[in-house]
PDB file of C-alpha atoms in Angstrom:
ATOM      1  CA  UNK A   1     -30.355 -13.247   6.822  1.00  0.00           C
ATOM      2  CA  UNK A   2     -26.930 -13.423   5.143  1.00  0.00           C
ATOM      3  CA  UNK A   3     -27.409 -10.269   3.149  1.00  0.00           C
ATOM      4  CA  UNK A   4     -27.073  -8.259   6.343  1.00  0.00           C
ATOM      5  CA  UNK A   5     -24.165  -9.453   7.055  1.00  0.00           C
ATOM      6  CA  UNK A   6     -22.211  -9.002   3.640  1.00  0.00           C
ATOM      7  CA  UNK A   7     -19.497  -6.950   3.422  1.00  0.00           C
ATOM      8  CA  UNK A   8     -21.397  -4.451   0.984  1.00  0.00           C
ATOM      9  CA  UNK A   9     -21.554  -1.187   1.243  1.00  0.00           C
ATOM     10  CA  UNK A  10     -25.248   0.207  -0.906  1.00  0.00           C
ATOM     11  CA  UNK A  11     -25.109   3.725  -2.406  1.00  0.00           C
ATOM     12  CA  UNK A  12     -26.130   5.694  -0.188  1.00  0.00           C
ATOM     13  CA  UNK A  13     -29.380   7.067  -1.194  1.00  0.00           C
ATOM     14  CA  UNK A  14     -30.602   3.330  -2.102  1.00  0.00           C
ATOM     15  CA  UNK A  15     -29.600   2.357   1.238  1.00  0.00           C
ATOM     16  CA  UNK A  16     -31.714   4.742   3.091  1.00  0.00           C
ATOM     17  CA  UNK A  17     -34.759   3.658   0.780  1.00  0.00           C
ATOM     18  CA  UNK A  18     -34.307   0.044   1.481  1.00  0.00           C
ATOM     19  CA  UNK A  19     -33.469  -0.237   5.166  1.00  0.00           C
ATOM     20  CA  UNK A  20     -37.100   1.289   5.672  1.00  0.00           C
ATOM     21  CA  UNK A  21     -37.994  -2.586   4.832  1.00  0.00           C
ATOM     22  CA  UNK A  22     -34.816  -4.561   5.013  1.00  0.00           C
ATOM     23  CA  UNK A  23     -31.796  -4.477   7.274  1.00  0.00           C
ATOM     24  CA  UNK A  24     -29.035  -3.385   5.249  1.00  0.00           C
ATOM     25  CA  UNK A  25     -24.875  -3.987   6.351  1.00  0.00           C
ATOM     26  CA  UNK A  26     -24.696  -0.784   6.665  1.00  0.00           C
ATOM     27  CA  UNK A  27     -27.444  -0.512   9.094  1.00  0.00           C
ATOM     28  CA  UNK A  28     -26.574  -4.032  11.072  1.00  0.00           C
ATOM     29  CA  UNK A  29     -22.993  -3.173  11.126  1.00  0.00           C
ATOM     30  CA  UNK A  30     -23.589  -0.791  14.110  1.00  0.00           C
ATOM     31  CA  UNK A  31     -24.835  -3.469  16.070  1.00  0.00           C
ATOM     32  CA  UNK A  32     -21.174  -5.594  15.939  1.00  0.00           C
ATOM     33  CA  UNK A  33     -20.147  -1.897  17.762  1.00  0.00           C
ATOM     34  CA  UNK A  34     -17.832  -1.870  20.959  1.00  0.00           C
ATOM     35  CA  UNK A  35     -19.931   1.104  22.328  1.00  0.00           C
ATOM     36  CA  UNK A  36     -22.636  -0.465  24.349  1.00  0.00           C
ATOM     37  CA  UNK A  37     -25.509   1.968  23.089  1.00  0.00           C
ATOM     38  CA  UNK A  38     -24.827   0.725  19.634  1.00  0.00           C
ATOM     39  CA  UNK A  39     -23.914  -2.957  20.255  1.00  0.00           C
ATOM     40  CA  UNK A  40     -27.814  -2.263  21.871  1.00  0.00           C
ATOM     41  CA  UNK A  41     -29.722  -1.624  18.675  1.00  0.00           C
ATOM     42  CA  UNK A  42     -30.265  -2.904  15.471  1.00  0.00           C
ATOM     43  CA  UNK A  43     -31.096  -6.326  16.025  1.00  0.00           C
ATOM     44  CA  UNK A  44     -32.915  -7.197  13.322  1.00  0.00           C
ATOM     45  CA  UNK A  45     -31.534  -9.708  10.605  1.00  0.00           C
ATOM     46  CA  UNK A  46     -34.266  -9.308   7.944  1.00  0.00           C
ATOM     47  CA  UNK A  47     -36.842  -6.836   8.562  1.00  0.00           C
ATOM     48  CA  UNK A  48     -35.865  -3.280   9.936  1.00  0.00           C
ATOM     49  CA  UNK A  49     -39.589  -2.791  11.293  1.00  0.00           C
ATOM     50  CA  UNK A  50     -38.823  -4.470  14.637  1.00  0.00           C
ATOM     51  CA  UNK A  51     -36.095  -2.290  15.535  1.00  0.00           C
ATOM     52  CA  UNK A  52     -37.980   0.772  14.789  1.00  0.00           C
ATOM     53  CA  UNK A  53     -41.288  -0.699  16.636  1.00  0.00           C
ATOM     54  CA  UNK A  54     -38.783  -1.631  19.571  1.00  0.00           C
ATOM     55  CA  UNK A  55     -37.200   1.427  19.422  1.00  0.00           C
ATOM     56  CA  UNK A  56     -33.798  -0.372  18.778  1.00  0.00           C
ATOM     57  CA  UNK A  57     -33.138   1.495  15.843  1.00  0.00           C
ATOM     58  CA  UNK A  58     -29.810   3.515  15.274  1.00  0.00           C
ATOM     59  CA  UNK A  59     -29.117   5.548  12.037  1.00  0.00           C
ATOM     60  CA  UNK A  60     -25.520   5.884  12.272  1.00  0.00           C
ATOM     61  CA  UNK A  61     -22.725   5.327  14.787  1.00  0.00           C
ATOM     62  CA  UNK A  62     -22.003   7.965  17.193  1.00  0.00           C
ATOM     63  CA  UNK A  63     -18.443   8.405  14.848  1.00  0.00           C
ATOM     64  CA  UNK A  64     -19.202   6.996  12.242  1.00  0.00           C
ATOM     65  CA  UNK A  65     -18.576   3.818  10.115  1.00  0.00           C
ATOM     66  CA  UNK A  66     -15.208   4.341   9.291  1.00  0.00           C
ATOM     67  CA  UNK A  67     -14.120   5.365  13.104  1.00  0.00           C
ATOM     68  CA  UNK A  68     -16.158   2.479  14.704  1.00  0.00           C
ATOM     69  CA  UNK A  69     -14.635  -0.702  16.155  1.00  0.00           C
ATOM     70  CA  UNK A  70     -16.662  -3.576  16.041  1.00  0.00           C
ATOM     71  CA  UNK A  71     -16.170  -7.001  17.988  1.00  0.00           C
ATOM     72  CA  UNK A  72     -16.272  -7.992  21.618  1.00  0.00           C
ATOM     73  CA  UNK A  73     -13.432  -5.749  23.566  1.00  0.00           C
ATOM     74  CA  UNK A  74     -11.507  -8.355  24.864  1.00  0.00           C
ATOM     75  CA  UNK A  75     -10.728  -9.855  21.574  1.00  0.00           C
ATOM     76  CA  UNK A  76      -9.354  -6.531  20.234  1.00  0.00           C
ATOM     77  CA  UNK A  77      -5.776  -7.898  18.822  1.00  0.00           C
ATOM     78  CA  UNK A  78      -4.718  -9.758  15.392  1.00  0.00           C
ATOM     79  CA  UNK A  79      -5.766 -12.819  16.782  1.00  0.00           C
ATOM     80  CA  UNK A  80      -9.443 -13.340  15.840  1.00  0.00           C
ATOM     81  CA  UNK A  81      -8.401 -12.228  12.029  1.00  0.00           C
ATOM     82  CA  UNK A  82      -7.439 -15.764  11.654  1.00  0.00           C
ATOM     83  CA  UNK A  83      -9.800 -18.220  10.294  1.00  0.00           C
ATOM     84  CA  UNK A  84      -8.141 -21.146  12.224  1.00  0.00           C
ATOM     85  CA  UNK A  85      -8.522 -19.368  15.443  1.00  0.00           C
ATOM     86  CA  UNK A  86     -12.398 -18.216  14.343  1.00  0.00           C
ATOM     87  CA  UNK A  87     -12.813 -21.992  13.680  1.00  0.00           C
ATOM     88  CA  UNK A  88     -11.279 -23.222  16.844  1.00  0.00           C
ATOM     89  CA  UNK A  89     -12.797 -20.411  18.972  1.00  0.00           C
ATOM     90  CA  UNK A  90     -16.077 -22.467  19.946  1.00  0.00           C
ATOM     91  CA  UNK A  91     -14.372 -25.348  21.150  1.00  0.00           C
ATOM     92  CA  UNK A  92     -11.742 -23.378  23.241  1.00  0.00           C
ATOM     93  CA  UNK A  93     -11.497 -23.443  27.154  1.00  0.00           C
ATOM     94  CA  UNK A  94     -13.639 -20.694  28.851  1.00  0.00           C
ATOM     95  CA  UNK A  95     -14.889 -20.171  25.852  1.00  0.00           C
ATOM     96  CA  UNK A  96     -18.515 -18.943  27.369  1.00  0.00           C
ATOM     97  CA  UNK A  97     -17.006 -17.631  30.545  1.00  0.00           C
ATOM     98  CA  UNK A  98     -15.613 -14.845  27.720  1.00  0.00           C
ATOM     99  CA  UNK A  99     -18.657 -14.989  26.003  1.00  0.00           C
ATOM    100  CA  UNK A 100     -20.698 -13.858  28.921  1.00  0.00           C
ATOM    101  CA  UNK A 101     -18.799 -11.285  31.153  1.00  0.00           C
TER     102      UNK A 101
END
């Protein structure tokens, strides 16, 4: 399951073939978009079959990978880029309220 979150880019033809069976980083990356239609897609962590069967498969983000904004809208600042912030985040007050809104 870590493969789909890897920071690697497969050659396009290889990615196209592999994602027929397995969730590739390029495919799953779309799930982390701030655009609701994209966030609500490509849920799979290993087999791409489930997203295809459940009709949640999206081949590419609407504006392309380079223009796609990822993350939660309320955290679109430089602060979440800090390792210390990321490690403290689950323990911060109001963490659950921010995640559920």
